[in-house]
PDB file of C-alpha atoms in Angstrom:
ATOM      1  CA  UNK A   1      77.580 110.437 120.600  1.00 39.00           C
ATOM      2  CA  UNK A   2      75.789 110.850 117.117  1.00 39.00           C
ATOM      3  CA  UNK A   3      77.803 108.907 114.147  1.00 40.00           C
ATOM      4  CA  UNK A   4      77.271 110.129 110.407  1.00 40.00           C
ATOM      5  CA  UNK A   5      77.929 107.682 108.117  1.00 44.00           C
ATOM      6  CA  UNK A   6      77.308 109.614 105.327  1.00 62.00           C
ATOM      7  CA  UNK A   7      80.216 111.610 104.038  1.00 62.00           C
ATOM      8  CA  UNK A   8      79.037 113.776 101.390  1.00 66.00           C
ATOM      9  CA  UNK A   9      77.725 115.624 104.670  1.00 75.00           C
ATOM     10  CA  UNK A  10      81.104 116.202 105.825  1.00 88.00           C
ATOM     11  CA  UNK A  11      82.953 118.686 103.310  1.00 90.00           C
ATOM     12  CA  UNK A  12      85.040 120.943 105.192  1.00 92.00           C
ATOM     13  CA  UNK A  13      88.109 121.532 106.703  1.00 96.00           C
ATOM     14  CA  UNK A  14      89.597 119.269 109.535  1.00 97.00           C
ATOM     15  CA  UNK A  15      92.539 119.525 111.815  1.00 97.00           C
ATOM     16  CA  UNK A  16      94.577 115.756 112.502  1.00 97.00           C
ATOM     17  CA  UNK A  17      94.016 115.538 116.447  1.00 97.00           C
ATOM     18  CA  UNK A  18      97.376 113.944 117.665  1.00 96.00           C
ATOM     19  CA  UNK A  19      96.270 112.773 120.594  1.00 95.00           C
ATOM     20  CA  UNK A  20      93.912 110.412 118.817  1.00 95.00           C
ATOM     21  CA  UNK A  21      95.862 109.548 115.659  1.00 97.00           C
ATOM     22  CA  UNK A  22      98.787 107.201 115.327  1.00 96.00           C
ATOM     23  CA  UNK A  23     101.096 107.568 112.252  1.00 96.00           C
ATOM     24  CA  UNK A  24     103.499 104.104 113.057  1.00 95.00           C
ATOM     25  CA  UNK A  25     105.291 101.928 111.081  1.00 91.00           C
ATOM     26  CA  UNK A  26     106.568  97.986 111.088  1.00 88.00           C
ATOM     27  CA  UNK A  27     109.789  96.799 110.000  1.00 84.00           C
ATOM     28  CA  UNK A  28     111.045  93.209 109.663  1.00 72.00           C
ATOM     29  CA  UNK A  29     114.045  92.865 112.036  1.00 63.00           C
ATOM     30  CA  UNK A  30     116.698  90.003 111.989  1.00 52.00           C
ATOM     31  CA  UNK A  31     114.662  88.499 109.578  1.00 59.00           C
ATOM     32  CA  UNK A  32     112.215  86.671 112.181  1.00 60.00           C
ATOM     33  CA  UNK A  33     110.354  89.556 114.054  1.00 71.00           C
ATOM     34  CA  UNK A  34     108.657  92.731 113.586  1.00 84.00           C
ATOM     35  CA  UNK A  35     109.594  96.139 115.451  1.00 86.00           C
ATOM     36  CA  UNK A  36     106.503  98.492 115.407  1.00 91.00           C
ATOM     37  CA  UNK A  37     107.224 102.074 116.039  1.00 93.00           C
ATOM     38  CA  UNK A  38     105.445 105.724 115.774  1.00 96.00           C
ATOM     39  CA  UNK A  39     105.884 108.991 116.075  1.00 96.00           C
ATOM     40  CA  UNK A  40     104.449 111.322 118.821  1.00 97.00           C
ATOM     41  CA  UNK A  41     105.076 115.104 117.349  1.00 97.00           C
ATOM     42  CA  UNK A  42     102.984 115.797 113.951  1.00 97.00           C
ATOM     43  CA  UNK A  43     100.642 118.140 112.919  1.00 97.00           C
ATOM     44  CA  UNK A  44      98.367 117.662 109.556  1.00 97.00           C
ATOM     45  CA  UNK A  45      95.037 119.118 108.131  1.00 97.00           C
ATOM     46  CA  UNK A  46      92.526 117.432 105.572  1.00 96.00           C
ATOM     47  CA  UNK A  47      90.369 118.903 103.339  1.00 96.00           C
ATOM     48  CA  UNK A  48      87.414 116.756 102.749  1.00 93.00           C
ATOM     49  CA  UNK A  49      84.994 117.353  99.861  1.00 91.00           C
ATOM     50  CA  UNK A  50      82.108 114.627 100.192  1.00 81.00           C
ATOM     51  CA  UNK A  51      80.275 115.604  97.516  1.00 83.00           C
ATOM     52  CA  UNK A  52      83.523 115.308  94.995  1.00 88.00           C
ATOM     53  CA  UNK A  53      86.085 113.174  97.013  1.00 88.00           C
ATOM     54  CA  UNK A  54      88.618 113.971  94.102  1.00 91.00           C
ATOM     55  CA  UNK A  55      89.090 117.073  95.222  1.00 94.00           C
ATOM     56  CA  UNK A  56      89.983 116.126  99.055  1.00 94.00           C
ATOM     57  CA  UNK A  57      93.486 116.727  99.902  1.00 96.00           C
ATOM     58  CA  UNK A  58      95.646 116.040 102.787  1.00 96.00           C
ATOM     59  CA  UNK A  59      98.880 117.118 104.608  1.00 97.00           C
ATOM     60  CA  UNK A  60     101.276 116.204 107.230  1.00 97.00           C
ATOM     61  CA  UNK A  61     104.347 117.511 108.688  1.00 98.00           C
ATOM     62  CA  UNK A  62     106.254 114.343 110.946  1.00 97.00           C
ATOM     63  CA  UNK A  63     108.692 115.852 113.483  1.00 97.00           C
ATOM     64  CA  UNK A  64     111.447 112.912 112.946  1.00 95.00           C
ATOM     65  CA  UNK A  65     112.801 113.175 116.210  1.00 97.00           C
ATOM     66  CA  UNK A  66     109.807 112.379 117.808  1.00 97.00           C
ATOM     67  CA  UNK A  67     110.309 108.786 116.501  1.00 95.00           C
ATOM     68  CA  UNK A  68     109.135 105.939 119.046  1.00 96.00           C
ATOM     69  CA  UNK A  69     109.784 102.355 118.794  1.00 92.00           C
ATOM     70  CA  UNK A  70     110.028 101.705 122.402  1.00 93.00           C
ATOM     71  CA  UNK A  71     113.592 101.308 122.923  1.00 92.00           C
ATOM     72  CA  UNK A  72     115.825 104.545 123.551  1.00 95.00           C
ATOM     73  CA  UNK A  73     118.882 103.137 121.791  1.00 91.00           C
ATOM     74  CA  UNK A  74     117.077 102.020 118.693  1.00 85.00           C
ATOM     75  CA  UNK A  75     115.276 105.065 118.157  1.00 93.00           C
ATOM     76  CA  UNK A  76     118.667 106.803 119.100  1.00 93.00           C
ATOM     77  CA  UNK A  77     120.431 104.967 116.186  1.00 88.00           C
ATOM     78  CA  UNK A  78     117.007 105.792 114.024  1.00 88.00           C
ATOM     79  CA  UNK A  79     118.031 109.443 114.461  1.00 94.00           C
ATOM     80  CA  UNK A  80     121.444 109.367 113.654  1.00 90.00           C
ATOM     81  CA  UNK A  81     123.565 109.455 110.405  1.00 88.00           C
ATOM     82  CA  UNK A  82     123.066 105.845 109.853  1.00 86.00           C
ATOM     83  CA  UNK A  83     118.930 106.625 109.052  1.00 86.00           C
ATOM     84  CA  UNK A  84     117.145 109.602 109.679  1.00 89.00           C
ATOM     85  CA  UNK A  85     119.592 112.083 110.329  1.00 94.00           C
ATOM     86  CA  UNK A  86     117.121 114.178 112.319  1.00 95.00           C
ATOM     87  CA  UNK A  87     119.799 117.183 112.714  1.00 96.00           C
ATOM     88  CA  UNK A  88     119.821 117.939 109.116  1.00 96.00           C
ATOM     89  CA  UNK A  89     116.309 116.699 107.859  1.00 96.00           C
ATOM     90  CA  UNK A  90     113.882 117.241 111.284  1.00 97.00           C
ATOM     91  CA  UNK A  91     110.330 116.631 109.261  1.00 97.00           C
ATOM     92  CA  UNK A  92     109.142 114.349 106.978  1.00 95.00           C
ATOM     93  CA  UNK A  93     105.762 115.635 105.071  1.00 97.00           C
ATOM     94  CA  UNK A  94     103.097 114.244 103.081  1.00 97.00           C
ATOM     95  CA  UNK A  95     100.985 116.574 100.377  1.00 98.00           C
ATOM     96  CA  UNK A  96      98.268 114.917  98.286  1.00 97.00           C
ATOM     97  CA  UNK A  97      98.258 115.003  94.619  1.00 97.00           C
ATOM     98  CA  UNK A  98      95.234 113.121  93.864  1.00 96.00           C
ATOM     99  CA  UNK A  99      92.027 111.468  95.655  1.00 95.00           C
ATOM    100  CA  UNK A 100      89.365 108.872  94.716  1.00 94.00           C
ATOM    101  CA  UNK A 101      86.831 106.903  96.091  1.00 91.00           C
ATOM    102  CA  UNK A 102      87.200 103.237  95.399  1.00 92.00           C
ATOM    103  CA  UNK A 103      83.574 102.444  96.631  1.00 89.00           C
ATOM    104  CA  UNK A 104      82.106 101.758  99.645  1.00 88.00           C
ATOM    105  CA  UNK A 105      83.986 103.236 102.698  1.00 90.00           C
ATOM    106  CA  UNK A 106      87.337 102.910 100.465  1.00 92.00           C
ATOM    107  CA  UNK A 107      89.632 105.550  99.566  1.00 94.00           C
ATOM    108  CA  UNK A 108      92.851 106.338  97.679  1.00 95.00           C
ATOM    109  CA  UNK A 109      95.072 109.205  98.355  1.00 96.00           C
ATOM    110  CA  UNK A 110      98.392 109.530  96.431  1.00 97.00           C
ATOM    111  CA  UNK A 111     100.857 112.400  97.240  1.00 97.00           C
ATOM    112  CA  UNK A 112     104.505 113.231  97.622  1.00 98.00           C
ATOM    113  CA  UNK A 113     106.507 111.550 100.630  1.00 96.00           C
ATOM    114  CA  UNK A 114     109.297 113.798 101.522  1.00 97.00           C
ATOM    115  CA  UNK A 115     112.059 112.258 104.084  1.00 93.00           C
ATOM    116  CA  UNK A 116     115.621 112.869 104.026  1.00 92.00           C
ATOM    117  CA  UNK A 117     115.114 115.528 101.283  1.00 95.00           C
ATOM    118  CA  UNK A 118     114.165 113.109  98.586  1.00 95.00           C
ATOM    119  CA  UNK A 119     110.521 113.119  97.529  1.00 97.00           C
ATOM    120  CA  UNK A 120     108.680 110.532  96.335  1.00 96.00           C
ATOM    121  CA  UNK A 121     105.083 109.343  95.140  1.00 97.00           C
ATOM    122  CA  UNK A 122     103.089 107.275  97.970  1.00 96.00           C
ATOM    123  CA  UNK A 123      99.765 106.029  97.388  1.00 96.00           C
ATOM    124  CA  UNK A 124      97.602 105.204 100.832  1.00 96.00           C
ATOM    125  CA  UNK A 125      94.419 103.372 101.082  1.00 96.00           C
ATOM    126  CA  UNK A 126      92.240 104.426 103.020  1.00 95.00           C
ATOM    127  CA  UNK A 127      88.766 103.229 105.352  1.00 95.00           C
ATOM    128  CA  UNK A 128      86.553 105.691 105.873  1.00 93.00           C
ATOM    129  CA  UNK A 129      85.461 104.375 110.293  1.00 93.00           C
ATOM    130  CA  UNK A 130      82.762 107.054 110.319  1.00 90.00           C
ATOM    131  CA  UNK A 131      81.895 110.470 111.746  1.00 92.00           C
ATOM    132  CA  UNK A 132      80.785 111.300 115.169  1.00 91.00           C
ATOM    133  CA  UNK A 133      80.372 114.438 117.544  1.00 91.00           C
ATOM    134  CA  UNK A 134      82.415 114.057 120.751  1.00 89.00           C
ATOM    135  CA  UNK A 135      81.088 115.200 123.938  1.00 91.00           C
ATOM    136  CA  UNK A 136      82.995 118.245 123.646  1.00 91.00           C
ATOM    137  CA  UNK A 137      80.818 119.552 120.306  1.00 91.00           C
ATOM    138  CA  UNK A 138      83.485 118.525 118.013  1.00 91.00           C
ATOM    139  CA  UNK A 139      82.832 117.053 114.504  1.00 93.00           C
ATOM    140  CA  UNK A 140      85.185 114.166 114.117  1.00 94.00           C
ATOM    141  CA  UNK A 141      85.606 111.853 111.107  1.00 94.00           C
ATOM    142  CA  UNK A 142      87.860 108.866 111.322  1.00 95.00           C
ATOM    143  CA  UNK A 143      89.989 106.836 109.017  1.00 96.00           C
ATOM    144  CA  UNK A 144      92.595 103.770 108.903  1.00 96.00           C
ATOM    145  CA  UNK A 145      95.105 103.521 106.113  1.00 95.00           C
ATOM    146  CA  UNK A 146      98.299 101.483 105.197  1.00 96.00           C
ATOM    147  CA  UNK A 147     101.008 101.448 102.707  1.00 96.00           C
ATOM    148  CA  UNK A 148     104.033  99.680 102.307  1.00 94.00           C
ATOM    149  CA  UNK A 149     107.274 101.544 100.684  1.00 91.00           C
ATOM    150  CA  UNK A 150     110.757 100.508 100.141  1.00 90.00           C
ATOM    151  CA  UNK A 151     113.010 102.453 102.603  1.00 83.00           C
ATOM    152  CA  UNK A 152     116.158 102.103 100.366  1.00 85.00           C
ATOM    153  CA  UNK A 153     114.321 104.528  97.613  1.00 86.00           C
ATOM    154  CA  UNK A 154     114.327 107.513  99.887  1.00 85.00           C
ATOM    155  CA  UNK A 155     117.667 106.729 100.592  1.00 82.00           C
ATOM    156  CA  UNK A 156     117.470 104.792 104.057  1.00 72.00           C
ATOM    157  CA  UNK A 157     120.228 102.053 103.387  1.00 72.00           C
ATOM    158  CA  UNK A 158     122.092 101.123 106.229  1.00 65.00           C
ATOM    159  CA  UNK A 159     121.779  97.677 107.023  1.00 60.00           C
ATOM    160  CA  UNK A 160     124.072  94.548 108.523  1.00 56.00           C
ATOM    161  CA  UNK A 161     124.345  91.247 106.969  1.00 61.00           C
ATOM    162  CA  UNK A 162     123.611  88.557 109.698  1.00 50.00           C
ATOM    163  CA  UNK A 163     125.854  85.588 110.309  1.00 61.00           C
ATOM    164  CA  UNK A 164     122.704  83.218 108.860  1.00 62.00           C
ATOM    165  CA  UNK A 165     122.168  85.395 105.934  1.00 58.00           C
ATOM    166  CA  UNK A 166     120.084  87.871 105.636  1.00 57.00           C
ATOM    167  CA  UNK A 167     120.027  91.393 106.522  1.00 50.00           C
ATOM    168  CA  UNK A 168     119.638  93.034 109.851  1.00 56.00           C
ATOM    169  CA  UNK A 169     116.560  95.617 108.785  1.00 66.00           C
ATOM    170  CA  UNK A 170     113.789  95.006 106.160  1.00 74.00           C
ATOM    171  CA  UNK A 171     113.851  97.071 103.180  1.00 77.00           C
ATOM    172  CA  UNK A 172     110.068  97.129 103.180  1.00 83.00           C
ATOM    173  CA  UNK A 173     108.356  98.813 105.712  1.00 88.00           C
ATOM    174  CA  UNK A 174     104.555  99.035 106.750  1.00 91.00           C
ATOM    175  CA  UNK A 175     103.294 102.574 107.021  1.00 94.00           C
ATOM    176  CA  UNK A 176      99.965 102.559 109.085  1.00 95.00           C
ATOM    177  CA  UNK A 177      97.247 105.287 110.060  1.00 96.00           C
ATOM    178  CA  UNK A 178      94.844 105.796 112.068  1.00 97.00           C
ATOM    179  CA  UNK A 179      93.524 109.236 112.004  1.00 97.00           C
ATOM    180  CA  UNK A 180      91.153 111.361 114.102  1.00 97.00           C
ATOM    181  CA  UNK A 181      90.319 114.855 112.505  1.00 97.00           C
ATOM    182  CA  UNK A 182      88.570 117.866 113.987  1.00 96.00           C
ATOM    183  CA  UNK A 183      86.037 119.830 111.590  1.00 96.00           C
ATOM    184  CA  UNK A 184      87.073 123.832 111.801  1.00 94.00           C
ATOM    185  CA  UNK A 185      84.979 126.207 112.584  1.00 78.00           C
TER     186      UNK A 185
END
């Protein structure tokens, strides 16, 4: 395997390879633990211009009921009504808007989050982990990336007060990625 760590050499177009990516979360439960979670079902592309990473873009499409936390009833409660209602509002995308470098192996994307029908800005940074081709021929590139959003302001508000105080479900919760993308053609 042959890494390139030089990404102006890798403008093109790329396919997100779900069986190496994981889009997951963390949310602060009962106040004292966190409940990591993913989803298995999503399909994205990125367009990567290394030359002028301004003009790189990126796209997802999250099927919501694919949601995973590891627990059948949570993540059958996480698909109800009460959150996600996965009946009326199956996907939750991602477009960019806007791309930079920040130096280094460090990137910003900012696009428009879409869940539950309400869209709303989200800005992701991002670490560029390298290129490689796999044993298969494939050009791969890799990247990690986090952001943290307020659930409430896409309109995710149930909650329970707990006998101690406190609520039941964080209102901030920890997007992370980890993405593996496929060059095309």
């Amino acid at each position: 395997m042959t890494t390139t760590p030089d990404l102006a050499t890798l403008t093109g177009e790329y396919t997100i390879d779900p069986a190496h990516t994981t889009i997951g979360f963390t949310a602060r439960h009962a106040m004292v633990t966190n409940v990591k979670g993913k989803f298995l079902d999503f399909s994205g592309t990125l367009h990567l211009d290394g030359a002028d990473p301004s003009r790189s873009t990126a796209s997802l499409d999250v099927t919501m009921e694919s949601i995973d936390t590891g627990s059948p009833d949570r993540d059958g409660h996480l698909k109800s009504s009460d959150f996600f209602k996965t009946d009326e509002f199956p996907k939750m995308t991602f477009r960019s808007t806007r791309a930079e470098s920040l130096g280094g192996d460090d990137y910003r994307i900012t696009g428009d989050l879409t869940i539950l029908g309400t869209t709303k800005p989200l800005t992701i940074d991002l670490e560029f982990n390298g290129a490689a081709k796999d044993p298969f021929g494939n050009e791969r590139v890799g990247f990690e990336g986090k952001a943290d959003i307020k659930r409430s302001e896409w309109g995710l508000t149930w909650n329970a007060t707990l006998e101690t105080g406190g609520v039941l479900v964080s209102d901030k919760i920890k997007l992370n990625f980890d993405i593996s993308a496929i060059k095309q053609g």
